[in-house]
mmCIF file of C-alpha atoms and ligand atoms in Angstrom:
data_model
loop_
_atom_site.group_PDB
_atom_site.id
_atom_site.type_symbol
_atom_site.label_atom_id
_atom_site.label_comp_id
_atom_site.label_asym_id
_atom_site.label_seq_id
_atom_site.Cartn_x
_atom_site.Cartn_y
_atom_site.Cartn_z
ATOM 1 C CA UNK A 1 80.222 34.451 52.870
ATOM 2 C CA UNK A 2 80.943 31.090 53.818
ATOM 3 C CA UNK A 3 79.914 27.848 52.462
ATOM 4 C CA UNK A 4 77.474 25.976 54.602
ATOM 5 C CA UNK A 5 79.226 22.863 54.741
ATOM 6 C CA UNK A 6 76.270 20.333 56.131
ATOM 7 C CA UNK A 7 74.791 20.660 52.937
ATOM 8 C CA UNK A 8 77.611 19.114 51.105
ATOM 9 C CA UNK A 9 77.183 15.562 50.097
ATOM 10 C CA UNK A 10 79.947 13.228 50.869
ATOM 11 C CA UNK A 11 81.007 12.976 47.624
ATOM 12 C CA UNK A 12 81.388 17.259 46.707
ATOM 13 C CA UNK A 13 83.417 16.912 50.549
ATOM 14 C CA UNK A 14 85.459 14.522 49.554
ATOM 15 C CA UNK A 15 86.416 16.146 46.080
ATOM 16 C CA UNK A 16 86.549 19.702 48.078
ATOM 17 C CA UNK A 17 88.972 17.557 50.565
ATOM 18 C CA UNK A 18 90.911 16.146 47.358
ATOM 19 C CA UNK A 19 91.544 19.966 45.884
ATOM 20 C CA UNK A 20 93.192 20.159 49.144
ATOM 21 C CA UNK A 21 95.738 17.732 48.613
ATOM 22 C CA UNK A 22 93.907 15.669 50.999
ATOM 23 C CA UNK A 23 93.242 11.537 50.568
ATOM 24 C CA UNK A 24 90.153 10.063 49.969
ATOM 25 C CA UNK A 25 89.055 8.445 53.300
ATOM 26 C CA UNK A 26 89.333 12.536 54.832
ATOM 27 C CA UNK A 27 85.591 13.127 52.954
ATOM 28 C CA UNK A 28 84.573 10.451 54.785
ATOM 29 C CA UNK A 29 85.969 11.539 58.420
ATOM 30 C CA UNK A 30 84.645 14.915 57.805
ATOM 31 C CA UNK A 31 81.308 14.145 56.609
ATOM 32 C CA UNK A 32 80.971 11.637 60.063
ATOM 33 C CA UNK A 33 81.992 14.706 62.800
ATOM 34 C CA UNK A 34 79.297 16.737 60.756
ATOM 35 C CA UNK A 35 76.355 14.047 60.868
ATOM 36 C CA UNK A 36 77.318 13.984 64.993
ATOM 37 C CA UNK A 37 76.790 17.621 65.459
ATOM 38 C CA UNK A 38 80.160 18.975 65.845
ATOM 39 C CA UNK A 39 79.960 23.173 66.226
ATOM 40 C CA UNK A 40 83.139 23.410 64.785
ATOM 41 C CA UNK A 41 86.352 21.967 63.125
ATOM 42 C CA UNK A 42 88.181 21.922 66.153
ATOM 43 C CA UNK A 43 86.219 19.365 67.699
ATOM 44 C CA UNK A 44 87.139 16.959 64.886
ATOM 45 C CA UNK A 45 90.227 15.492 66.681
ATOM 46 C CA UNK A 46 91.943 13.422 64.221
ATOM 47 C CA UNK A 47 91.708 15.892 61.745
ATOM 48 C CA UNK A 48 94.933 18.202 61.764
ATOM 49 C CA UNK A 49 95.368 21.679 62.820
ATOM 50 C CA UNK A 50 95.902 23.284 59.593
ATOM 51 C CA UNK A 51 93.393 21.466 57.755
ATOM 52 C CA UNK A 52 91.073 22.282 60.623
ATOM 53 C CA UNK A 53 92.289 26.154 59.945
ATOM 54 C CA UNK A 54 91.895 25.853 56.249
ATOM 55 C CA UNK A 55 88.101 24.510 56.147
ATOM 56 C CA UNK A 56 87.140 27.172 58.803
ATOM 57 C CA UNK A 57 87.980 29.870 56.746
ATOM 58 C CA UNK A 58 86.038 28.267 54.102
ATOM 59 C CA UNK A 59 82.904 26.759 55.502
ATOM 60 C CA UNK A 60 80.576 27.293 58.831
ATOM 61 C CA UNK A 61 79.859 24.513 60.798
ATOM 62 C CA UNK A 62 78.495 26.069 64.134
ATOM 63 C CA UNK A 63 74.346 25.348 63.507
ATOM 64 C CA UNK A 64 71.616 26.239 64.692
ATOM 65 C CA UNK A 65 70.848 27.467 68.477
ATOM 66 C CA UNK A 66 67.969 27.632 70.800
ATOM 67 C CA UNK A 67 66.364 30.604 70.502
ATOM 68 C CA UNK A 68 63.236 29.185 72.607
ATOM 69 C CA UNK A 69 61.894 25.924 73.852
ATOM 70 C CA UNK A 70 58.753 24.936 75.384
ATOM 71 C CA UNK A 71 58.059 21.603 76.574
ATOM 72 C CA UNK A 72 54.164 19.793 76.784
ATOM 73 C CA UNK A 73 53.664 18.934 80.842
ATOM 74 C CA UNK A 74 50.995 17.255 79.130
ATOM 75 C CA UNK A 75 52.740 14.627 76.621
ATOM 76 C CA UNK A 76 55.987 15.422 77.284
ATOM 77 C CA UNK A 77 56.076 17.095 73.047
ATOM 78 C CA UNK A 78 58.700 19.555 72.899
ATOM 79 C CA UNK A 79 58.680 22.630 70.478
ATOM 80 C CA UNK A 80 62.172 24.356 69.577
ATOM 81 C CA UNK A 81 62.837 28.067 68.214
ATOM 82 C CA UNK A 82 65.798 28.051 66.181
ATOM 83 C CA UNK A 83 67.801 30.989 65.635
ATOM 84 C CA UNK A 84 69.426 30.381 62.206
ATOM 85 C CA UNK A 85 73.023 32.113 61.444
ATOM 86 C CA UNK A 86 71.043 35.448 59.957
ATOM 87 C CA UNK A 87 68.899 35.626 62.668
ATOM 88 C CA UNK A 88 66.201 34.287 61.168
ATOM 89 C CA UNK A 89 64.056 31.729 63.029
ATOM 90 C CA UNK A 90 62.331 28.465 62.224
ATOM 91 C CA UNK A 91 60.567 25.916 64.607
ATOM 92 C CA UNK A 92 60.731 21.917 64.816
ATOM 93 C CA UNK A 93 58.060 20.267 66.886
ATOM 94 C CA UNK A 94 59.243 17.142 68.677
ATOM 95 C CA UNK A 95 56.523 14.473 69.330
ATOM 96 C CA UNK A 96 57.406 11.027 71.319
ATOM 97 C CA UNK A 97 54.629 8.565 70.359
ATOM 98 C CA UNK A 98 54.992 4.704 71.095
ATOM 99 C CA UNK A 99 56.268 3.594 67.612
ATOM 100 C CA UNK A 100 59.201 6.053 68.413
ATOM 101 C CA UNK A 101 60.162 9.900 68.192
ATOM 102 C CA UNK A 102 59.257 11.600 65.570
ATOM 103 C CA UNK A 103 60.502 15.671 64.612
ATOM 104 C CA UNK A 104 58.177 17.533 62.168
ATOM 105 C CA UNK A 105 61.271 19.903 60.493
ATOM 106 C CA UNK A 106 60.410 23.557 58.676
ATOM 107 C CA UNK A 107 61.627 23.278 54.760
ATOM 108 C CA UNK A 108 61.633 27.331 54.436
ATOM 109 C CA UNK A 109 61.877 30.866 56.484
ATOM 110 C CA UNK A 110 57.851 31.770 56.502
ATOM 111 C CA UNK A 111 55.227 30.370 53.257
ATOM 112 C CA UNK A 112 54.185 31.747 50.258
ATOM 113 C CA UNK A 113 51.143 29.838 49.895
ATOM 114 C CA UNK A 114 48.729 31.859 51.915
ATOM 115 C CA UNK A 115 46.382 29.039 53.158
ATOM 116 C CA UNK A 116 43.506 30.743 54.770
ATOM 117 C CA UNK A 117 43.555 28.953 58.222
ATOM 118 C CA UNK A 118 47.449 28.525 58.650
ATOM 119 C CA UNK A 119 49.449 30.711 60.655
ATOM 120 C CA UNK A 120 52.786 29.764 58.716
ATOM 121 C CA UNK A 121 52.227 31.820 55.910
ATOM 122 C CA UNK A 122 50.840 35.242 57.311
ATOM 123 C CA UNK A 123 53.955 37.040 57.226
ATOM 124 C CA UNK A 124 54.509 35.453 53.857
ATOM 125 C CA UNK A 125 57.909 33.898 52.827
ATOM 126 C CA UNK A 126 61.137 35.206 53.801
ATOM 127 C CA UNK A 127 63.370 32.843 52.564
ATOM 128 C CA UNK A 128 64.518 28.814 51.600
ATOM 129 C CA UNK A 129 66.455 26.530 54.102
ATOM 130 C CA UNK A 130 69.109 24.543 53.087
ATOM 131 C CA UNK A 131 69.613 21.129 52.899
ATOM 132 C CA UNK A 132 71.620 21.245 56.003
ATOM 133 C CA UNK A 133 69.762 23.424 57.884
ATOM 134 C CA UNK A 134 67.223 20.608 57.565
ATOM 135 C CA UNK A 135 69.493 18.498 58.765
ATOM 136 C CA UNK A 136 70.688 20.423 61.749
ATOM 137 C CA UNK A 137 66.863 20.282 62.752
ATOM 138 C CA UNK A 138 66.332 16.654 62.973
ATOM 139 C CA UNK A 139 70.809 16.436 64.382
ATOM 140 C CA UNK A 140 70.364 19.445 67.251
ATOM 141 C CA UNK A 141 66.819 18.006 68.195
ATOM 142 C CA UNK A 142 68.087 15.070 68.819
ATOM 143 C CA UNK A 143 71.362 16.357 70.537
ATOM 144 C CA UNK A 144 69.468 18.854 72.928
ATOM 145 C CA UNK A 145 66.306 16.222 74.010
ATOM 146 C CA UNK A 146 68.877 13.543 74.249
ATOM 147 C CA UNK A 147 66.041 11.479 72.306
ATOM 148 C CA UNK A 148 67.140 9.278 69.324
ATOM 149 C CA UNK A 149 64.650 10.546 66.769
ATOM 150 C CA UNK A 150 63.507 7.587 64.496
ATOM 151 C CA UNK A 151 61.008 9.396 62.218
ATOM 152 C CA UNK A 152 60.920 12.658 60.171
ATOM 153 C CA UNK A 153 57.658 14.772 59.299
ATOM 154 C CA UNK A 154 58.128 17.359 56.745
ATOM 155 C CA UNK A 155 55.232 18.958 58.128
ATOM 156 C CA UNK A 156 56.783 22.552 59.352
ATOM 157 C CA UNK A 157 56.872 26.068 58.466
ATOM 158 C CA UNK A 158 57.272 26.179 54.107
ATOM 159 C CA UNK A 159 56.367 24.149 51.413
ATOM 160 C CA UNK A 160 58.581 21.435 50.670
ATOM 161 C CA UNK A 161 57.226 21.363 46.889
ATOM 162 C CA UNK A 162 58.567 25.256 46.623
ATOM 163 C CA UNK A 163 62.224 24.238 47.624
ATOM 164 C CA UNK A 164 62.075 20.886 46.133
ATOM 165 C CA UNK A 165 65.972 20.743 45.376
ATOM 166 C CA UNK A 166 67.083 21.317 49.107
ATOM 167 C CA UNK A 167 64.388 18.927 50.117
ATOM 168 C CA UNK A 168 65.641 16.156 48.014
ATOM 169 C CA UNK A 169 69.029 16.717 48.752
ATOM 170 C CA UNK A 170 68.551 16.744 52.767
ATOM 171 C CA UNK A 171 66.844 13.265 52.094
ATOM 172 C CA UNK A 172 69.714 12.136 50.781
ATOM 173 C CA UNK A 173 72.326 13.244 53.649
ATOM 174 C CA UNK A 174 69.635 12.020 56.356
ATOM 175 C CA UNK A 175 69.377 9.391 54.726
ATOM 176 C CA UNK A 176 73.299 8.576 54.204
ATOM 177 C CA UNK A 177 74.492 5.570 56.340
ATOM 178 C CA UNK A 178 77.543 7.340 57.458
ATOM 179 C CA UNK A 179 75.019 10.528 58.959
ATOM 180 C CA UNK A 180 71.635 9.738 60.736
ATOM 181 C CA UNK A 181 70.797 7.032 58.447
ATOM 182 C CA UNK A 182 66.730 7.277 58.492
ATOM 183 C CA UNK A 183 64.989 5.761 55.956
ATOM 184 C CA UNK A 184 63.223 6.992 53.647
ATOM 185 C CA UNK A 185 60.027 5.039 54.749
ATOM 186 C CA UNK A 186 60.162 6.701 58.174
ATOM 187 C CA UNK A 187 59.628 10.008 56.212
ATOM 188 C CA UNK A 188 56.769 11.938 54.937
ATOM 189 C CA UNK A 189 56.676 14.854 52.867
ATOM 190 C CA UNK A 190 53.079 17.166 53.742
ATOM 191 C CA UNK A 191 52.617 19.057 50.032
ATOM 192 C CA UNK A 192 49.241 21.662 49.493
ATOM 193 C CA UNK A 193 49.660 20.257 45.964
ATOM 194 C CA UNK A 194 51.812 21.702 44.424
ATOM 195 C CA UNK A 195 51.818 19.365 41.103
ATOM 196 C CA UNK A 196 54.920 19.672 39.392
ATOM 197 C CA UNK A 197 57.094 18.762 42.417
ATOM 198 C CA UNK A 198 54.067 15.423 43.458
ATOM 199 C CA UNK A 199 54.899 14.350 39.623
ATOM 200 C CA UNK A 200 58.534 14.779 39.931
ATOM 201 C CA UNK A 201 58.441 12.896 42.837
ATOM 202 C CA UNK A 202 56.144 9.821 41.429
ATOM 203 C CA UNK A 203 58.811 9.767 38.709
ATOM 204 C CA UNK A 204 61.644 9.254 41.464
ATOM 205 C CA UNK A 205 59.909 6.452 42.995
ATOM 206 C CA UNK A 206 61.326 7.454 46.590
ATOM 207 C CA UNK A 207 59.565 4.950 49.295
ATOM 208 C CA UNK A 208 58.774 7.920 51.203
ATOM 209 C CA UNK A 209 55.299 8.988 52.132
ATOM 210 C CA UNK A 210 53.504 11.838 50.736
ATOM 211 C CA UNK A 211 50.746 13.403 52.397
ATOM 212 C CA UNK A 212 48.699 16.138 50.328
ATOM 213 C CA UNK A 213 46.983 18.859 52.411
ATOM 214 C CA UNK A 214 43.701 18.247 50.961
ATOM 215 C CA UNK A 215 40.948 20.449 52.965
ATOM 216 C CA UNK A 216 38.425 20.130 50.658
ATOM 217 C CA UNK A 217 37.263 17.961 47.674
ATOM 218 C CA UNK A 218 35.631 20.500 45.356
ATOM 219 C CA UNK A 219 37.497 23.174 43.400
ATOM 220 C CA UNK A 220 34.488 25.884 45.030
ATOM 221 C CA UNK A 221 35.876 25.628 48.533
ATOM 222 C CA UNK A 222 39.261 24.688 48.265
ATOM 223 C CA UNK A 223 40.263 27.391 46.084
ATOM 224 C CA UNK A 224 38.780 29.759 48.668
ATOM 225 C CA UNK A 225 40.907 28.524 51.533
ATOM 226 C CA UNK A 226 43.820 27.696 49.244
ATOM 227 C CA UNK A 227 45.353 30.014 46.806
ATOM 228 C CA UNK A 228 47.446 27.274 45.371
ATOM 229 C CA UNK A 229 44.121 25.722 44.185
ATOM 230 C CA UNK A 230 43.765 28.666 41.724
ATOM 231 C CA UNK A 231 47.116 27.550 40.092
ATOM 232 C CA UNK A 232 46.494 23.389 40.413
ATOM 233 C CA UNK A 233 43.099 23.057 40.271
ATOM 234 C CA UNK A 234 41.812 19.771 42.637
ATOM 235 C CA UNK A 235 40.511 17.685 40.195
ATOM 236 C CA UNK A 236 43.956 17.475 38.337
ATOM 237 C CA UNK A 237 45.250 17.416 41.882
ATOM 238 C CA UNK A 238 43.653 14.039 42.301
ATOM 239 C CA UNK A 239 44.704 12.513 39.036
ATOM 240 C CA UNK A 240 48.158 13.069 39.432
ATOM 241 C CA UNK A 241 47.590 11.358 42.977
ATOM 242 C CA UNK A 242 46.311 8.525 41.520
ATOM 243 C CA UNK A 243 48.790 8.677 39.246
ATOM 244 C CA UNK A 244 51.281 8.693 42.229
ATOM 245 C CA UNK A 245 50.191 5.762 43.849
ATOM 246 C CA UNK A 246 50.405 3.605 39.906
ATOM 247 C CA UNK A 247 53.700 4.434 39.500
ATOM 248 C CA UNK A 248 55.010 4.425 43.465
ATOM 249 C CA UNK A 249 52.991 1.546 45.108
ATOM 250 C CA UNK A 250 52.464 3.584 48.130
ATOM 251 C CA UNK A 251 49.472 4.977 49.646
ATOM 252 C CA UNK A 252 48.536 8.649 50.201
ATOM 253 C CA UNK A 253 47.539 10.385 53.360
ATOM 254 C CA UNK A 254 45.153 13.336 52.741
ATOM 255 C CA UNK A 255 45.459 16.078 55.624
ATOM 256 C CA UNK A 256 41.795 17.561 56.287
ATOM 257 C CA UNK A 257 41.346 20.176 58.954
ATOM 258 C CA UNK A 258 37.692 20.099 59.618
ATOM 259 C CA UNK A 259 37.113 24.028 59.389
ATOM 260 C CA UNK A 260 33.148 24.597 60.731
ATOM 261 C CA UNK A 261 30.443 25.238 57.901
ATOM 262 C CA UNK A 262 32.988 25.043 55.612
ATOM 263 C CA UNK A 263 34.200 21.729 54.572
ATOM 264 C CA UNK A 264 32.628 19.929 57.109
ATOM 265 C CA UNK A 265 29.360 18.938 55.167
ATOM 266 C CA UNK A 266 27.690 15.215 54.337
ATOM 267 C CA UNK A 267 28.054 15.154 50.413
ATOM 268 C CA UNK A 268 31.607 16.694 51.042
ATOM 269 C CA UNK A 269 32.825 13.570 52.933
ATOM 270 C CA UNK A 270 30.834 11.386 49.667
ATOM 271 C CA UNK A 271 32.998 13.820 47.269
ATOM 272 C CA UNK A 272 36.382 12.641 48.853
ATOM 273 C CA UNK A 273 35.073 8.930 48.348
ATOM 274 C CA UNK A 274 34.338 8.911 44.859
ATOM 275 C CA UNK A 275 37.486 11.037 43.591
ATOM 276 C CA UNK A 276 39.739 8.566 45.638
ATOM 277 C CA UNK A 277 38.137 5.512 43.897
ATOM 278 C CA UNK A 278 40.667 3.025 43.052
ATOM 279 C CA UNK A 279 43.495 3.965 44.875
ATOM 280 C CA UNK A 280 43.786 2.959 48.676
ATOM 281 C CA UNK A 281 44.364 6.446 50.273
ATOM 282 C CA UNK A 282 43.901 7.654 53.851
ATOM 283 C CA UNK A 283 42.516 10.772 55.177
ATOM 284 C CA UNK A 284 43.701 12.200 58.586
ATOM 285 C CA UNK A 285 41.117 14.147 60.016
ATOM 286 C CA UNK A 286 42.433 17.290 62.046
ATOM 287 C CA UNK A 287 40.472 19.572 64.666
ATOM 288 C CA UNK A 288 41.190 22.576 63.204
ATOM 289 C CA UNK A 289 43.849 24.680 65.467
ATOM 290 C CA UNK A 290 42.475 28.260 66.306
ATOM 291 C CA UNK A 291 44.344 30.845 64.699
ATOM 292 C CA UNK A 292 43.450 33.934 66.369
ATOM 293 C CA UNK A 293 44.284 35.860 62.877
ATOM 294 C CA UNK A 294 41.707 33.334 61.563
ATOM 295 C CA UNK A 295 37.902 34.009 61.232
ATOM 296 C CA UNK A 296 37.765 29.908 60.810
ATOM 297 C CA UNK A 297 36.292 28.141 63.442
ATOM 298 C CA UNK A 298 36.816 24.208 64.184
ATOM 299 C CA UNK A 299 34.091 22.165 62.817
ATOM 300 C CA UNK A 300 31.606 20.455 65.657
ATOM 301 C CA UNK A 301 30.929 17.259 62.963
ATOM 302 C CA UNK A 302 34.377 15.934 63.151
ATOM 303 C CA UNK A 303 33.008 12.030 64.507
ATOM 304 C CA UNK A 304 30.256 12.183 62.109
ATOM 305 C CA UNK A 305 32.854 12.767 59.113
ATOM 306 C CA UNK A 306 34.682 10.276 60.062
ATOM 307 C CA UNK A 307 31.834 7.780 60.453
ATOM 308 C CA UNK A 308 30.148 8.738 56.802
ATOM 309 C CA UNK A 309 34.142 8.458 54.989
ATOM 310 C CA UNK A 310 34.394 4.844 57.023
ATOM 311 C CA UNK A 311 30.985 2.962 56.182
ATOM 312 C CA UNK A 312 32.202 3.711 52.552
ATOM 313 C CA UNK A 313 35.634 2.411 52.839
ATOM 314 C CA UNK A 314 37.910 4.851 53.475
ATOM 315 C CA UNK A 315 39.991 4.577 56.103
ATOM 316 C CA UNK A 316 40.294 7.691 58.206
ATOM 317 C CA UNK A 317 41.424 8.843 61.800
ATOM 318 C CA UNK A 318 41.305 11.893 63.947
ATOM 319 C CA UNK A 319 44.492 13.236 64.517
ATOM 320 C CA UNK A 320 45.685 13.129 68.103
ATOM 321 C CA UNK A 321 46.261 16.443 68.787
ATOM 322 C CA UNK A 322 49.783 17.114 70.720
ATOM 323 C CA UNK A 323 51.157 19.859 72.721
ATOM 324 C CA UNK A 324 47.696 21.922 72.697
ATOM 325 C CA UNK A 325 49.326 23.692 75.591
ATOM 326 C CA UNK A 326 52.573 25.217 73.939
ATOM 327 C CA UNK A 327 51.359 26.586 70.484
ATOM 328 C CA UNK A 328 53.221 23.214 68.587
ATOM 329 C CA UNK A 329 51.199 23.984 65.247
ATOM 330 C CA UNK A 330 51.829 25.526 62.099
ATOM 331 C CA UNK A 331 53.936 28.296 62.854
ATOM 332 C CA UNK A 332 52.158 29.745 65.972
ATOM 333 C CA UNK A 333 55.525 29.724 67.853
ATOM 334 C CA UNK A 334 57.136 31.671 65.353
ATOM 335 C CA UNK A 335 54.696 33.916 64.612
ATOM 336 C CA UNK A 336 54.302 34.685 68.851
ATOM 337 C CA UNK A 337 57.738 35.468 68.966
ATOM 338 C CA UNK A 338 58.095 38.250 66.290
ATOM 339 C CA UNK A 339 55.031 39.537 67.532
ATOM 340 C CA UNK A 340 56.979 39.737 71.357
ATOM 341 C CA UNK A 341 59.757 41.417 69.071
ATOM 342 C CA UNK A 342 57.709 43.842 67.639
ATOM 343 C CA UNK A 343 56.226 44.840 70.780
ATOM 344 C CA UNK A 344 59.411 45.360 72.095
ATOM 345 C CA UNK A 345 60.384 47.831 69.486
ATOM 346 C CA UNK A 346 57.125 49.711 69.629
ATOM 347 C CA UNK A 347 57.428 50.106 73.785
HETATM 348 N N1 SAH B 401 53.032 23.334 53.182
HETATM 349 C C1 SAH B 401 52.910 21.928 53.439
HETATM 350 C C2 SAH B 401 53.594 21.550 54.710
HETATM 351 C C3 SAH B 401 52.955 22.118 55.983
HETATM 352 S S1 SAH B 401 52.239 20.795 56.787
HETATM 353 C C4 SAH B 401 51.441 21.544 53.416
HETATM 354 O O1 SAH B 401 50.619 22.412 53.253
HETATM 355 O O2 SAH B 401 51.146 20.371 53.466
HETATM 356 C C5 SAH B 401 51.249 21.504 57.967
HETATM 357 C C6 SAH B 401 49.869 20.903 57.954
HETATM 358 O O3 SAH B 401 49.079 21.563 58.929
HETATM 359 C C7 SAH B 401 49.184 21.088 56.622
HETATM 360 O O4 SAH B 401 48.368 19.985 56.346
HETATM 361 C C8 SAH B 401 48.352 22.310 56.898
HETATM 362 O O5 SAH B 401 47.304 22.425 55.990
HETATM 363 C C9 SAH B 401 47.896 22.053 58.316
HETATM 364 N N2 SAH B 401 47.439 23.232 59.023
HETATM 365 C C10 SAH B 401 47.832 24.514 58.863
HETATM 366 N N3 SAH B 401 47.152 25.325 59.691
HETATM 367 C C11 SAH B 401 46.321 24.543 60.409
HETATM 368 C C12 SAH B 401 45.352 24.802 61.429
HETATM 369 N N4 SAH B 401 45.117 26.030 61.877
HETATM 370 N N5 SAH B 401 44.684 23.741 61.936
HETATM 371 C C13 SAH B 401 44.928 22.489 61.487
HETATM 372 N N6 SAH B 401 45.814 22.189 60.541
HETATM 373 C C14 SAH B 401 46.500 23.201 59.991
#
């Protein structure tokens, strides 16, 4: 097996380049072909033929590749299906808005947190991504669209929390000025609240922004909708937000898909303004995306939500929803094209 090699920081490339016999500056050179989407080492021209020989029988380099793409005639969003070296596949959803492009990247191969009304996690989780094929996400969108990409939404197929290493350590090479250079506060990271990784990240003090998958305020409903809330219960789920925002400074966005008769009621909106008391969060109100696995219907009181979290001071919009017509949400792509697969094999 080969070493992926775009998950390599510059400094394990440069020390890999040093065992070599190679100088310093080479690491650097490398690292730079790498972070512009080469396919392979022969494209690195001032890198010579041997060395090119030696690191290709050591490391891949060739990416990801189209496996499908579907573009909205509607706002121009553009979904990709990415065939990953074993043939696994992963989607990134490319949305141009006027404060720039933005990609929302997958973190793993499928989801292991079973959310009731997400398609993501049905066939369960196959396996993580790497740090670079994170990378190669936000690099080959960018590549293929021809769009410079200026913001990143960890809002894909996975859980970022339940590969927490990769996902810190594609931050870093996305964020590296000799690679694609986005800051971290052009980033957000969407969690179902998973608590550990929120606290390990309030202890890093990253100026990214997290956004916790909320969906409901009390433990009753959201633990029927949400496994996870069986392991980290809501109400500690909110105190290690607030605890967040103390130690980081920034403020929260709460995802809330307004599911019909189920957490779309009055005192549930009054629920969500008392437990976020004190801290200035924001709650991003979602029309719920039909799932036809799903029993769950989108809720009909979206406006009125809205208006009863607003007159008491928290701030909260209704998400714009993008590329309605080409299944860009939460792993419907995906799922559509192993179900084509398996129809195939059945015929
Ligand atoms: N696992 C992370 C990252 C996925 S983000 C998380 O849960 O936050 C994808 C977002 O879309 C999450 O907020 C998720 O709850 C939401 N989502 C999933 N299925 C949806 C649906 N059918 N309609 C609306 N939002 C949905």
């Amino acid at each position: 097996m080969k070493t992926d090699i775009r998950s390599m920081t510059l400094e394990e490339l440069t020390a890999a380049l040093k065992a070599l016999g190679e100088p310093a500056f080479r690491g650097k050179q490398v690292f730079t072909w790498l972070h512009r989407g080469v396919r392979s080492f022969d494209e690195m021209s001032d890198i010579s033929k041997p060395l090119r020989e030696k690191l290709a029988e050591a490391y891949r380099a060739d990416g990801l590749s189209v496996a499908r793409k579907q573009m909205s005639q509607a706002d121009g969003t553009v979904k990709y299906l990415w065939e990953l070296h074993d043939g696994n596949c992963i989607e990134t959803v490319l949305m141009q808005y006027r404060h720039g492009n933005t990609v929302c990247i997958s973190s793993q191969v499928g989801c292991r947190m079973g959310c009731a009304f997400c398609a993501s996690t049905l066939g369960g989780k196959v396996r993580d991504l790497t740090p670079g094929e994170m990378l190669e996400q936000v690099l080959f969108t960018q590549l293929d669209s021809g769009l410079s990409v200026s913001n990143i939404v960890l809002m894909g197929i996975g859980e970022p929390m339940d590969n927490l290493d990769n996902v810190l350590r594609f931050l870093e090479l996305v964020n590296h000025p000799l690679g694609l250079n986005i800051g971290m506060r052009h980033i957000s990271l969407s969690t179902c609240g998973v608590l550990p990784g929120i606290r390990r990240l309030a202890d890093m003090e990253l100026q990214l922004t997290l956004s916790v998958s909320l969906h409901a305020p009390d433990g009753e409903t959201r633990s029927r909708i949400m496994p996870v809330d069986r392991a980290y219960g809501v109400d500690e789920l909110f105190e290690a937000c607030h605890d967040y925002f103390k130690k980081t400074g920034r403020r929260i966005s709460f995802e809330y898909a307004m599911i019909d008769g189920v957490n779309d009621a009055g005192w549930q909106a009054d629920l969500i303004v008392k437990k976020l008391r004190g801290m200035p969060g924001h709650v991003n109100l979602i029309p719920l995306n039909d799932v036809a696995e799903s029993p769950l219907k989108p809720s009909r009181r979206v406006r009125q939500f809205q208006r009863r979290l607003e007159e008491q001071g928290v701030t909260a919009t209704v998400r714009r929803s993008l590329g309605g017509d080409i299944d860009a949400s939460c792993g419907q792509l995906r799922r559509k094209a192993m179900e084509q697969e398996r129809e195939e094999r059945e015929k």
